[in-house]
Short mmCIF file of C-alpha atoms in Angstrom, two decimals:
data_model
loop_
_atom_site.label_atom_id
_atom_site.label_comp_id
_atom_site.label_asym_id
_atom_site.label_seq_id
_atom_site.Cartn_x
_atom_site.Cartn_y
_atom_site.Cartn_z
CA MET A 1 -19.13 -52.32 -15.15
CA ASN A 2 -16.24 -51.52 -13.10
CA ASP A 3 -13.73 -50.85 -15.62
CA VAL A 4 -15.15 -48.08 -17.18
CA SER A 5 -12.86 -47.02 -20.16
CA ILE A 6 -13.27 -43.94 -22.81
CA PHE A 7 -13.54 -46.25 -25.61
CA GLN A 8 -16.22 -48.51 -24.09
CA LEU A 9 -18.13 -44.90 -23.30
CA ILE A 10 -17.61 -43.66 -26.63
CA ILE A 11 -18.80 -46.82 -28.09
CA SER A 12 -21.96 -47.23 -26.10
CA ALA A 13 -23.21 -43.67 -26.08
CA SER A 14 -26.35 -42.57 -28.32
CA LEU A 15 -25.88 -41.74 -32.09
CA PRO A 16 -26.40 -37.82 -31.68
CA VAL A 17 -23.60 -37.61 -29.39
CA GLN A 18 -21.38 -40.38 -31.23
CA LEU A 19 -22.27 -38.13 -34.63
CA VAL A 20 -21.20 -35.05 -32.63
CA MET A 21 -18.03 -36.51 -31.95
CA LEU A 22 -17.34 -37.76 -35.09
CA ILE A 23 -18.01 -34.49 -36.57
CA LEU A 24 -15.35 -32.96 -34.07
CA LEU A 25 -12.63 -35.24 -34.73
CA GLY A 26 -12.98 -34.58 -38.38
CA ALA A 27 -12.65 -30.95 -37.48
CA SER A 28 -9.72 -31.46 -35.47
CA ILE A 29 -8.02 -33.43 -38.14
CA PHE A 30 -8.44 -31.35 -40.94
CA SER A 31 -7.70 -28.26 -38.75
CA TRP A 32 -4.45 -29.55 -38.10
CA ALA A 33 -3.40 -30.64 -41.87
CA LEU A 34 -4.77 -27.39 -42.87
CA MET A 35 -2.15 -25.64 -40.11
CA TYR A 36 0.40 -27.78 -41.63
CA VAL A 37 -0.22 -26.51 -45.09
CA LYS A 38 -0.50 -23.01 -44.09
CA TRP A 39 2.57 -23.29 -41.91
CA GLY A 40 4.46 -24.38 -44.78
CA TYR A 41 3.37 -21.93 -47.06
CA ILE A 42 3.72 -18.65 -45.29
CA ARG A 43 7.35 -19.74 -44.07
CA GLN A 44 7.99 -20.48 -47.78
CA SER A 45 6.70 -16.73 -48.64
CA GLN A 46 8.49 -15.25 -46.06
CA ALA A 47 11.72 -16.96 -47.15
CA GLU A 48 10.90 -15.85 -51.08
CA ALA A 49 10.18 -12.06 -49.73
CA LYS A 50 13.44 -12.01 -48.21
CA ASN A 51 15.30 -13.44 -50.79
CA PHE A 52 14.32 -11.35 -53.29
CA GLU A 53 13.88 -8.23 -51.45
CA GLY A 54 17.69 -8.83 -51.13
CA ARG A 55 18.58 -9.43 -54.67
CA PHE A 56 16.34 -6.21 -55.69
CA TRP A 57 18.59 -4.15 -53.49
CA SER A 58 21.87 -5.46 -54.63
CA GLY A 59 21.77 -3.08 -57.39
CA ILE A 60 21.27 -5.41 -60.20
CA ASN A 61 19.71 -4.07 -63.26
CA LEU A 62 15.72 -4.05 -63.18
CA SER A 63 15.64 -5.60 -66.91
CA ASP A 64 18.39 -8.26 -66.09
CA LEU A 65 16.36 -9.26 -62.96
CA PHE A 66 13.04 -9.30 -64.95
CA ALA A 67 15.01 -11.40 -67.79
CA GLN A 68 16.27 -14.02 -65.24
CA LEU A 69 12.40 -14.15 -63.52
CA SER A 70 10.81 -15.07 -66.98
CA VAL A 71 13.28 -17.55 -67.96
CA ARG A 72 12.61 -19.35 -64.93
CA GLN A 73 9.81 -21.93 -65.43
CA GLU A 74 8.15 -22.66 -62.15
CA ARG A 75 5.15 -20.29 -60.93
CA ARG A 76 6.18 -17.04 -59.38
CA PHE A 77 4.84 -15.88 -56.26
CA GLY A 78 5.04 -13.61 -53.69
CA LEU A 79 7.31 -10.25 -54.49
CA GLU A 80 8.47 -11.98 -57.76
CA ALA A 81 4.92 -12.01 -58.87
CA ILE A 82 4.33 -8.62 -58.13
CA PHE A 83 7.61 -7.14 -59.45
CA GLU A 84 7.13 -9.11 -63.27
CA ASN A 85 3.85 -7.87 -63.50
CA GLY A 86 4.69 -4.54 -62.94
CA PHE A 87 7.62 -4.68 -64.93
CA ARG A 88 6.11 -5.90 -67.69
CA GLU A 89 3.18 -3.52 -67.85
CA PHE A 90 5.70 -0.67 -67.68
CA ALA A 91 7.70 -2.17 -70.78
CA ARG A 92 4.21 -2.51 -72.65
CA SER A 93 2.91 0.71 -72.03
CA ARG A 94 6.51 2.14 -73.10
CA LYS A 95 6.32 0.57 -75.95
CA ALA A 96 3.17 1.94 -76.58
CA ASP A 97 4.28 5.45 -76.24
CA LEU A 98 1.88 6.16 -73.44
CA ASP A 99 2.28 9.50 -71.36
CA ASN A 100 4.70 8.98 -68.53
CA SER A 101 2.58 9.49 -65.88
CA GLU A 102 0.30 7.14 -67.50
CA VAL A 103 2.96 4.22 -67.51
CA VAL A 104 3.85 4.73 -63.88
CA ARG A 105 0.09 4.42 -63.42
CA SER A 106 -0.66 1.51 -65.08
CA ALA A 107 2.11 -0.27 -63.86
CA HIS A 108 1.02 0.43 -60.53
CA ARG A 109 -2.00 -0.76 -61.12
CA ALA A 110 -0.92 -3.84 -62.35
CA MET A 111 1.14 -4.73 -59.24
CA LYS A 112 -1.82 -3.70 -56.97
CA VAL A 113 -3.75 -6.43 -58.71
CA SER A 114 -1.12 -8.85 -58.73
CA MET A 115 -0.59 -8.12 -54.79
CA SER A 116 -3.97 -8.81 -53.99
CA ARG A 117 -3.97 -12.09 -55.72
CA GLU A 118 -0.99 -12.96 -53.62
CA ILE A 119 -2.90 -11.63 -50.24
CA GLU A 120 -5.82 -13.90 -51.52
CA LEU A 121 -3.66 -16.89 -51.58
CA LEU A 122 -1.93 -16.10 -48.37
CA GLU A 123 -5.81 -15.83 -46.61
CA THR A 124 -7.34 -18.74 -48.25
CA ASN A 125 -8.68 -21.47 -45.82
CA LEU A 126 -8.10 -19.33 -42.73
CA PRO A 127 -11.88 -18.99 -42.17
CA PHE A 128 -11.99 -22.90 -41.93
CA LEU A 129 -9.68 -22.24 -38.72
CA ALA A 130 -11.49 -19.33 -37.24
CA THR A 131 -14.57 -21.48 -37.50
CA VAL A 132 -13.22 -24.52 -36.18
CA GLY A 133 -11.62 -22.16 -33.29
CA SER A 134 -14.97 -20.53 -32.46
CA VAL A 135 -17.71 -23.23 -33.27
CA SER A 136 -16.35 -26.72 -31.97
CA PRO A 137 -17.08 -26.05 -28.36
CA TYR A 138 -20.55 -24.94 -28.96
CA VAL A 139 -20.89 -28.72 -31.20
CA GLY A 140 -19.20 -30.22 -27.95
CA LEU A 141 -21.75 -28.65 -25.80
CA PHE A 142 -24.40 -29.70 -27.54
CA GLY A 143 -22.97 -33.24 -27.85
CA THR A 144 -22.78 -32.89 -24.00
CA VAL A 145 -25.95 -31.48 -23.14
CA TRP A 146 -27.77 -33.86 -25.53
CA GLY A 147 -25.98 -36.77 -23.58
CA ILE A 148 -27.05 -35.58 -19.91
CA MET A 149 -30.51 -35.13 -20.95
CA GLU A 150 -30.51 -38.87 -22.45
CA SER A 151 -29.13 -40.01 -18.80
CA PHE A 152 -31.50 -37.94 -17.07
CA ARG A 153 -34.49 -39.09 -19.20
CA ALA A 154 -33.51 -42.90 -18.67
CA LEU A 155 -33.62 -41.88 -14.69
CA ALA A 156 -37.31 -41.23 -14.99
CA GLY A 157 -38.88 -44.61 -14.81
CA VAL A 158 -36.21 -45.74 -12.02
CA GLN A 159 -37.78 -45.62 -8.32
CA GLN A 160 -34.41 -45.14 -6.54
CA ALA A 161 -31.65 -43.34 -8.24
CA THR A 162 -28.00 -43.94 -7.35
CA LEU A 163 -25.06 -41.78 -8.88
CA ALA A 164 -23.90 -44.97 -10.40
CA MET A 165 -26.64 -44.78 -13.13
CA VAL A 166 -26.11 -40.96 -14.06
CA ALA A 167 -22.32 -41.16 -14.05
CA PRO A 168 -21.21 -43.09 -16.96
CA GLY A 169 -24.02 -41.06 -18.85
CA ILE A 170 -22.69 -37.66 -17.94
CA SER A 171 -18.89 -38.96 -18.27
CA GLU A 172 -19.79 -39.95 -21.50
CA ALA A 173 -21.70 -36.67 -22.48
CA LEU A 174 -18.83 -34.70 -21.16
CA ILE A 175 -16.41 -36.25 -23.58
CA ALA A 176 -18.18 -34.27 -26.31
CA THR A 177 -17.02 -31.17 -24.95
CA ALA A 178 -13.13 -32.33 -23.97
CA MET A 179 -13.14 -33.20 -27.69
CA GLY A 180 -14.70 -29.62 -28.68
CA LEU A 181 -12.14 -27.55 -26.60
CA PHE A 182 -9.47 -29.95 -27.89
CA ALA A 183 -10.41 -29.09 -31.54
CA ALA A 184 -10.83 -25.41 -30.54
CA ILE A 185 -7.72 -24.39 -28.77
CA PRO A 186 -4.88 -25.72 -31.32
CA ALA A 187 -7.47 -23.90 -34.31
CA VAL A 188 -7.56 -20.35 -32.56
CA VAL A 189 -3.83 -20.06 -31.48
CA ALA A 190 -3.24 -20.90 -35.25
CA TYR A 191 -5.28 -18.62 -36.49
CA ASN A 192 -4.53 -15.86 -34.24
CA LYS A 193 -0.57 -16.51 -35.20
CA PHE A 194 -1.28 -16.72 -39.01
CA THR A 195 -3.13 -13.72 -38.94
CA SER A 196 -0.88 -11.45 -37.52
CA GLU A 197 2.09 -12.98 -39.95
CA ILE A 198 0.08 -12.45 -43.12
CA ASP A 199 -0.71 -8.79 -41.72
CA ALA A 200 3.08 -8.13 -41.69
CA MET A 201 3.39 -9.81 -45.13
CA ILE A 202 0.90 -7.58 -46.41
CA ILE A 203 2.42 -4.65 -45.04
CA ARG A 204 5.85 -5.92 -46.27
CA TYR A 205 4.26 -6.13 -50.11
CA GLU A 206 2.96 -2.88 -50.05
CA ASN A 207 6.10 -1.02 -49.10
CA PHE A 208 7.73 -2.97 -51.80
CA LEU A 209 5.07 -1.78 -53.98
CA GLU A 210 5.54 1.72 -53.45
CA GLU A 211 9.20 1.86 -53.78
CA PHE A 212 9.16 0.08 -56.92
CA THR A 213 6.60 2.47 -58.17
CA GLY A 214 8.96 5.33 -57.18
CA ILE A 215 11.61 3.82 -59.08
CA LEU A 216 9.66 2.97 -61.93
CA GLN A 217 8.63 6.82 -62.11
CA ARG A 218 12.28 7.81 -62.05
CA GLN A 219 13.10 5.71 -64.65
CA ALA A 220 10.16 7.04 -66.89
CA HIS A 221 11.14 10.55 -66.63
CA SER A 222 14.65 9.48 -67.91
CA PRO A 223 15.06 9.60 -71.71
CA ARG A 224 14.22 6.60 -73.69
CA MET B 1 -10.27 -26.43 -48.49
CA PHE B 2 -10.47 -29.84 -49.60
CA GLU B 3 -8.65 -29.54 -52.97
CA GLU B 4 -5.88 -27.75 -50.73
CA LEU B 5 -6.07 -30.99 -48.56
CA LEU B 6 -5.95 -33.40 -51.29
CA LYS B 7 -3.07 -31.76 -52.98
CA HIS B 8 -1.15 -32.20 -49.93
CA PRO B 9 -2.13 -35.77 -48.83
CA LYS B 10 1.26 -35.48 -46.72
CA ALA B 11 -0.34 -32.77 -44.17
CA LEU B 12 -3.50 -34.75 -43.68
CA LEU B 13 -1.30 -38.24 -42.96
CA ILE B 14 0.42 -36.20 -40.66
CA SER B 15 -2.88 -34.99 -38.96
CA VAL B 16 -4.18 -38.25 -38.79
CA LEU B 17 -1.28 -39.79 -37.40
CA ALA B 18 -0.93 -37.20 -34.63
CA HIS B 19 -4.64 -37.85 -33.70
CA VAL B 20 -4.24 -41.48 -33.36
CA VAL B 21 -1.23 -40.74 -30.99
CA ILE B 22 -2.68 -38.66 -28.90
CA ILE B 23 -6.00 -40.40 -28.36
CA ALA B 24 -3.65 -43.83 -27.67
CA ALA B 25 -1.84 -41.76 -25.44
CA ILE B 26 -5.08 -40.74 -23.35
CA VAL B 27 -7.04 -44.21 -23.59
CA ILE B 28 -3.71 -46.03 -22.45
CA ASN B 29 -3.20 -43.44 -19.75
CA LEU B 30 -6.37 -43.46 -18.57
CA SER B 31 -6.74 -47.08 -18.70
CA PHE B 32 -3.42 -47.15 -16.20
CA THR B 33 -4.95 -44.56 -13.95
CA ASP B 34 -8.27 -46.28 -13.55
CA LYS B 35 -7.54 -49.15 -11.97
CA THR B 36 -8.84 -48.66 -8.74
CA ASP B 37 -8.86 -51.32 -5.72
CA MET B 38 -12.04 -52.81 -5.37
CA THR B 39 -12.61 -53.87 -1.37
CA LYS B 40 -13.81 -57.48 -1.06
CA VAL B 41 -17.55 -57.65 0.01
CA GLY B 42 -19.12 -60.87 0.92
CA GLU B 43 -16.39 -62.84 3.06
CA VAL B 44 -17.79 -64.48 6.16
CA THR B 45 -15.14 -65.33 8.45
CA LYS B 46 -17.22 -66.58 11.69
CA THR B 47 -19.89 -68.90 11.95
CA ILE B 48 -22.42 -68.73 14.87
CA LYS B 49 -23.63 -72.20 16.09
CA ALA B 50 -27.31 -72.64 17.29
CA LYS B 51 -28.92 -75.25 19.65
CA VAL B 52 -32.20 -76.78 20.10
CA ILE B 53 -33.57 -76.00 24.11
CA ASP B 54 -36.54 -77.65 26.01
CA GLN B 55 -39.20 -75.17 27.40
CA ASN B 56 -39.90 -77.95 30.23
CA GLN B 57 -36.48 -78.09 31.06
CA LEU B 58 -36.03 -74.51 31.63
CA ASP B 59 -39.56 -74.38 33.87
CA GLN B 60 -38.02 -77.34 36.06
CA LYS B 61 -34.81 -75.13 36.60
CA LYS B 62 -36.48 -72.19 37.14
CA GLN B 63 -38.55 -74.09 40.13
CA GLN B 64 -35.72 -75.59 42.08
CA LYS B 65 -33.84 -72.26 41.56
CA GLU B 66 -36.87 -70.67 43.55
CA LEU B 67 -37.05 -73.38 46.26
CA GLU B 68 -33.53 -72.94 47.18
CA THR B 69 -33.65 -69.74 47.36
CA LYS B 70 -36.57 -69.64 49.84
CA ARG B 71 -34.79 -72.24 51.76
CA LYS B 72 -31.55 -70.06 52.31
CA LYS B 73 -34.16 -66.78 53.07
CA ALA B 74 -35.59 -68.96 56.15
CA VAL B 75 -32.35 -70.05 57.72
CA GLU B 76 -31.14 -66.65 57.39
CA LEU B 77 -33.90 -65.35 59.15
CA LYS B 78 -33.36 -67.68 62.19
CA GLU B 79 -29.72 -67.01 62.67
CA LYS B 80 -30.43 -63.24 62.72
CA GLN B 81 -33.37 -63.78 65.37
CA THR B 82 -30.68 -65.59 67.78
CA GLN B 83 -27.81 -62.74 67.21
CA GLU B 84 -30.69 -59.95 68.24
CA ALA B 85 -31.26 -61.90 71.49
CA LYS B 86 -27.74 -62.26 72.21
CA LYS B 87 -27.25 -58.47 71.70
CA LEU B 88 -30.28 -57.50 74.07
CA GLU B 89 -28.75 -59.55 76.93
CA GLN B 90 -25.27 -57.71 76.87
CA LYS B 91 -26.67 -54.34 76.35
CA LYS B 92 -28.81 -54.89 79.50
CA LYS B 93 -25.44 -55.92 81.52
CA ILE B 94 -23.51 -52.78 80.24
CA ASP B 95 -26.45 -50.48 81.45
CA ALA B 96 -26.23 -51.80 85.28
CA GLN B 97 -22.61 -51.34 85.22
CA LYS B 98 -23.12 -47.76 83.94
CA LYS B 99 -25.42 -46.92 86.62
CA ARG B 100 -23.59 -48.11 89.56
CA LYS B 101 -20.23 -46.12 87.96
CA ALA B 102 -22.52 -42.80 88.14
CA GLU B 103 -23.49 -43.09 91.58
CA GLU B 104 -20.30 -43.32 92.89
CA LYS B 105 -18.98 -40.56 90.66
CA ARG B 106 -21.84 -38.25 91.96
CA LYS B 107 -20.69 -38.75 95.87
CA ALA B 108 -16.93 -37.74 94.97
CA GLU B 109 -18.05 -34.76 93.61
CA LEU B 110 -20.03 -33.41 96.43
CA LYS B 111 -17.10 -34.24 98.90
CA HIS B 112 -14.96 -32.42 96.53
CA LYS B 113 -17.33 -29.15 96.64
CA LYS B 114 -17.76 -29.06 100.13
CA GLU B 115 -13.87 -28.93 100.52
CA ALA B 116 -13.65 -25.92 97.87
CA GLU B 117 -16.61 -24.01 99.60
CA GLN B 118 -13.96 -23.61 103.10
CA LYS B 119 -10.85 -22.83 101.08
CA ARG B 120 -12.76 -20.08 99.05
CA LYS B 121 -14.12 -18.38 102.52
CA LYS B 122 -10.47 -18.25 104.11
CA GLU B 123 -8.90 -16.61 101.15
CA LYS B 124 -12.02 -13.78 100.87
CA ALA B 125 -10.94 -12.68 104.12
CA ARG B 126 -7.40 -12.57 103.37
CA ALA B 127 -8.27 -10.64 100.22
CA ASP B 128 -10.18 -8.05 101.91
CA GLU B 129 -7.76 -7.11 104.32
CA LYS B 130 -5.17 -6.77 101.54
CA ARG B 131 -7.53 -4.52 99.57
CA LYS B 132 -8.22 -2.16 102.30
CA ALA B 133 -4.25 -1.24 102.43
CA GLU B 134 -4.27 -0.97 98.79
CA GLU B 135 -6.84 1.81 98.56
CA LYS B 136 -5.29 3.81 101.50
CA GLN B 137 -2.00 4.12 99.68
CA LYS B 138 -3.77 4.76 96.59
CA ALA B 139 -5.58 7.92 97.67
CA ASP B 140 -2.11 9.30 99.03
CA GLN B 141 -0.45 9.03 96.02
CA LYS B 142 -3.46 10.65 93.94
CA ARG B 143 -3.20 13.35 96.34
CA VAL B 144 0.64 14.28 95.63
CA ALA B 145 0.18 13.93 92.33
CA GLU B 146 -3.11 16.30 92.00
CA ALA B 147 -0.87 19.25 93.54
CA LYS B 148 1.92 18.46 91.60
CA HIS B 149 -0.08 18.37 88.18
CA LYS B 150 -1.63 21.60 89.23
CA ALA B 151 1.74 23.53 89.56
CA GLU B 152 2.68 21.87 86.04
CA GLN B 153 -0.31 23.29 84.38
CA ALA B 154 0.42 26.72 85.79
CA LEU B 155 3.63 26.71 84.30
CA VAL B 156 2.84 25.59 80.87
CA ALA B 157 -0.07 28.20 80.67
CA GLU B 158 2.55 30.93 81.54
CA GLN B 159 4.99 29.61 78.91
CA ASN B 160 1.97 29.49 76.25
CA ARG B 161 1.30 32.90 76.85
CA GLN B 162 4.90 34.13 76.49
CA ALA B 163 5.07 32.13 73.26
CA GLU B 164 1.89 33.51 71.95
CA GLU B 165 2.83 37.27 72.53
CA LYS B 166 5.99 36.27 70.91
CA ARG B 167 4.53 35.09 68.06
CA LYS B 168 1.91 37.89 67.73
CA ALA B 169 4.70 40.18 67.66
CA GLU B 170 6.90 38.44 65.10
CA GLU B 171 3.68 38.02 62.82
CA VAL B 172 3.17 41.87 63.00
CA ARG B 173 6.81 42.54 62.04
CA ILE B 174 6.39 40.02 58.98
CA ALA B 175 3.24 41.75 57.54
CA LEU B 176 4.76 45.20 57.49
CA GLU B 177 8.09 43.85 55.75
CA LYS B 178 5.48 41.88 53.48
CA ARG B 179 3.93 44.93 52.53
CA LYS B 180 6.92 47.27 52.07
CA LEU B 181 8.41 44.79 49.41
CA GLU B 182 4.61 44.55 47.70
CA ASP B 183 4.75 48.35 47.67
CA ALA B 184 8.67 48.09 46.42
CA LYS B 185 7.67 45.61 43.99
CA ARG B 186 4.27 47.26 42.74
CA LYS B 187 5.94 50.46 41.85
CA GLU B 188 8.76 48.85 39.87
CA ASP B 189 6.29 46.84 37.95
CA GLU B 190 4.80 50.16 37.48
CA LEU B 191 7.87 51.57 36.15
CA LYS B 192 8.61 48.62 34.22
CA ARG B 193 4.64 48.75 32.17
CA LYS B 194 5.54 52.44 31.72
CA GLU B 195 8.45 52.11 29.80
CA ASP B 196 7.02 48.94 28.11
CA GLU B 197 4.51 51.27 26.98
CA ARG B 198 6.61 53.68 25.68
CA LYS B 199 8.43 51.53 23.67
CA ARG B 200 5.75 49.71 22.04
CA ALA B 201 4.10 53.39 21.28
CA GLU B 202 7.51 54.22 19.02
CA ALA B 203 7.69 50.78 17.32
CA GLU B 204 4.01 50.94 16.26
CA GLN B 205 4.91 54.71 15.25
CA ARG B 206 8.33 53.45 13.55
CA ARG B 207 6.18 50.61 11.92
CA LEU B 208 3.47 53.08 10.77
CA ALA B 209 5.88 55.58 9.08
CA ALA B 210 7.73 52.54 7.52
CA GLU B 211 4.16 51.61 5.90
CA GLU B 212 3.45 55.04 5.55
CA GLN B 213 6.68 55.12 3.06
CA LYS B 214 6.16 51.70 1.76
CA ARG B 215 2.63 52.61 0.53
CA LYS B 216 3.99 55.75 -0.58
CA GLU B 217 6.56 53.72 -3.05
CA VAL B 218 4.02 51.26 -3.99
CA GLU B 219 1.62 54.05 -5.07
CA LEU B 220 4.48 55.92 -7.25
CA LYS B 221 5.17 52.83 -8.81
CA ALA B 222 2.04 51.63 -9.61
CA ARG B 223 1.65 55.10 -11.08
CA LEU B 224 4.56 55.35 -12.89
CA GLU B 225 3.53 51.81 -14.29
CA ALA B 226 0.08 53.30 -15.26
CA GLU B 227 1.73 56.15 -16.78
CA GLN B 228 3.96 53.87 -18.86
CA ASN B 229 1.03 51.87 -19.96
CA GLN B 230 -0.97 54.75 -21.03
CA ARG B 231 1.62 56.06 -22.78
CA ARG B 232 2.21 52.50 -24.93
CA LEU B 233 -1.72 52.45 -25.32
CA ASP B 234 -1.76 55.94 -26.43
CA SER B 235 0.61 55.05 -28.95
CA LEU B 236 -0.61 52.20 -30.16
CA ARG B 237 -4.17 53.87 -30.26
CA GLU B 238 -2.47 56.32 -32.38
CA ARG B 239 -0.82 53.67 -34.90
CA TYR B 240 -4.37 51.29 -34.93
CA LYS B 241 -5.81 54.72 -36.10
CA LEU B 242 -3.34 55.59 -38.59
CA ALA B 243 -3.62 51.89 -39.75
CA ILE B 244 -7.31 52.48 -40.26
CA SER B 245 -7.31 55.62 -42.33
CA GLN B 246 -4.46 54.55 -44.09
CA LYS B 247 -6.14 51.49 -45.52
CA ILE B 248 -9.18 53.33 -46.17
CA ASP B 249 -7.32 55.73 -48.12
CA ARG B 250 -5.23 53.41 -50.10
CA SER B 251 -8.82 51.52 -51.07
CA TRP B 252 -10.19 54.68 -51.99
CA ILE B 253 -10.65 55.15 -55.82
CA LYS B 254 -11.09 58.75 -57.08
CA PRO B 255 -14.33 59.09 -58.87
CA SER B 256 -14.52 60.33 -62.03
CA GLY B 257 -15.20 64.29 -62.91
CA ASN B 258 -14.24 66.96 -61.17
CA ASP B 259 -16.25 66.62 -58.13
CA GLU B 260 -14.92 68.58 -55.21
CA THR B 261 -13.26 66.17 -52.98
CA PRO B 262 -13.48 68.13 -49.65
CA PRO B 263 -12.23 66.33 -45.92
CA CYS B 264 -15.13 64.17 -44.60
CA GLU B 265 -16.23 62.91 -41.25
CA VAL B 266 -16.93 59.30 -41.56
CA ASN B 267 -18.52 57.03 -38.84
CA VAL B 268 -17.81 53.63 -39.20
CA VAL B 269 -19.30 50.89 -36.76
CA GLN B 270 -17.33 47.48 -37.00
CA GLY B 271 -17.56 44.04 -35.59
CA PRO B 272 -15.11 41.91 -34.02
CA GLY B 273 -12.38 40.99 -36.39
CA GLY B 274 -12.61 44.10 -38.04
CA ILE B 275 -15.76 43.68 -39.98
CA ILE B 276 -17.58 46.44 -41.08
CA LEU B 277 -21.27 46.51 -39.94
CA LYS B 278 -22.09 50.16 -40.64
CA VAL B 279 -21.06 53.44 -42.54
CA THR B 280 -22.30 56.78 -41.73
CA PHE B 281 -21.40 60.15 -42.60
CA GLY B 282 -20.41 63.24 -40.10
CA THR B 283 -19.91 66.75 -41.21
CA CYS B 284 -19.45 66.47 -44.86
CA ASN B 285 -19.50 70.01 -46.56
CA GLY B 286 -19.57 70.39 -50.05
CA SER B 287 -19.56 66.80 -50.88
CA THR B 288 -21.76 65.06 -53.84
CA ALA B 289 -23.07 61.85 -53.46
CA ILE B 290 -20.99 60.26 -55.56
CA TYR B 291 -18.04 61.28 -53.79
CA ARG B 292 -19.82 59.84 -50.58
CA ALA B 293 -20.30 56.70 -52.52
CA SER B 294 -16.66 56.36 -53.25
CA ILE B 295 -15.89 56.84 -49.63
CA GLU B 296 -18.07 53.94 -48.32
CA LYS B 297 -16.72 52.08 -51.21
CA ALA B 298 -13.24 52.55 -49.80
CA VAL B 299 -14.35 51.47 -46.34
CA TYR B 300 -15.56 48.51 -47.54
CA ARG B 301 -13.15 47.67 -49.60
CA ALA B 302 -10.99 47.63 -46.57
CA GLU B 303 -12.40 45.14 -44.85
CA PRO B 304 -11.44 43.67 -42.74
CA LEU B 305 -10.03 46.49 -41.15
CA PRO B 306 -6.94 46.11 -39.03
CA LYS B 307 -6.25 44.78 -35.64
CA PRO B 308 -5.20 47.11 -32.64
CA GLY B 309 -1.82 46.10 -31.05
CA ASP B 310 -3.66 45.74 -27.94
CA PRO B 311 -7.00 43.75 -27.77
CA ALA B 312 -8.22 46.68 -25.08
CA LEU B 313 -7.88 49.53 -27.67
CA PHE B 314 -10.54 47.55 -29.89
CA GLU B 315 -13.45 50.40 -30.56
CA ARG B 316 -16.85 49.41 -32.10
CA ASN B 317 -17.47 53.21 -33.16
CA LEU B 318 -14.57 54.69 -35.13
CA LYS B 319 -14.67 58.29 -36.04
CA ILE B 320 -12.16 58.83 -39.14
CA ARG B 321 -11.61 61.87 -40.73
CA PHE B 322 -11.16 61.00 -44.30
CA LYS B 323 -9.17 63.78 -46.28
CA PRO B 324 -7.95 62.60 -49.64
CA GLU B 325 -4.77 63.99 -50.89
#
């Protein structure tokens, strides 16, 4: 009794409180893992965009760039994917002898589709982080309220109540809140950081798309 | 979400490891800090030895004590009585002695008094003689002093009277001088005041003149300005009217046929912005209905009418003289 360790408290907690703690622990573990994955993906996208923009504006022939990309076996993503889809569509519709403005428009459309796919890839699983960030304090609070309720209920039949009888119960219940906050804080921070970075990436993609459309328009009007 | 995590087992592993580390750190840290010093309760250090006591013994002791105290009290009482008897005897002796001494003292005092009486009578006779002589001398001295005093008083009175007269004369002289001075001052003040008034009046006149001139200048300037403004407005009005009639002229299409086209007076009511509200005809001798209709059409075609150069020149009711070339 005199050595009250957290471990003992958790083990001796009532079943709902233990369940809440388990859920929170799981949420925390998953959110951290997700953060790691997401962080890696965003870093990779940023590096790719920088690299591709460098290549694109280096003055290389667009057909050569396209050939280089299509030779590569691995999956293309980010700006590369947008460029590839747009240019392929442009070449195809030119072969089909469409009107100049129609050619540019179809290429633009293809790039838009590609871009929205990329954005979706960037944004997947972000809602999980947001949910963990906003809900887990409530879950923890629920565990705490339940635990305190239990400990007061146990007090009802006793003639002389002492602080020592309630204290372990409340302490045990408060662990749930602590765990909820522990899960929520990193999730919220990560969510905010990721959304701002993804927004920046989207703007980057959009800018590239418009610029590339301009270039295609110029090419479409030049003689074939 | 889970597929993505399954694709990256490394991430899951890292996350689990991080949690294990954190939880371990928390548990260890808490178990270190939680060890508080418990004070040891329940150690008995001193024992108290108990004894069995018999009630009878206690009672006997008590009776013995009481007897002893009674005996002591009796002895004390005796001693006190003997002491008191001794004291009484001594007191009697002392009283007898005191009485004797007092008798002796009284006798000695009587003797002393008689001697003092004789001495006092002698001294009184001597003093009477002396007093009489002194009184005589004092009366003489008083007489002489009174005579002297009277003479002095007369002298002082005379001197006072003279001083008073002198003072009065001086006062009169001073008052006269003062009045003279005051008169002079008053005269001077009067002069000064008159001078000031004159000056002030002059200044006022000058100021009035300056103001008048200024006012005249301002008026002149205002008149000039007004004239100029008027001229400008007049020219603007001319231009405005000309612009309106020209626009109407330009919009006019001559009706077919050889109808006569005499000059016509057209009254146009316009709203703000040059919108035409109403068109009526004034004197228009020898005109045909077709001609008038063509004029009306021209006016409507000229809508919106040109704006004046100055908003003040806007006229709601325009009287235009229409004269085809």
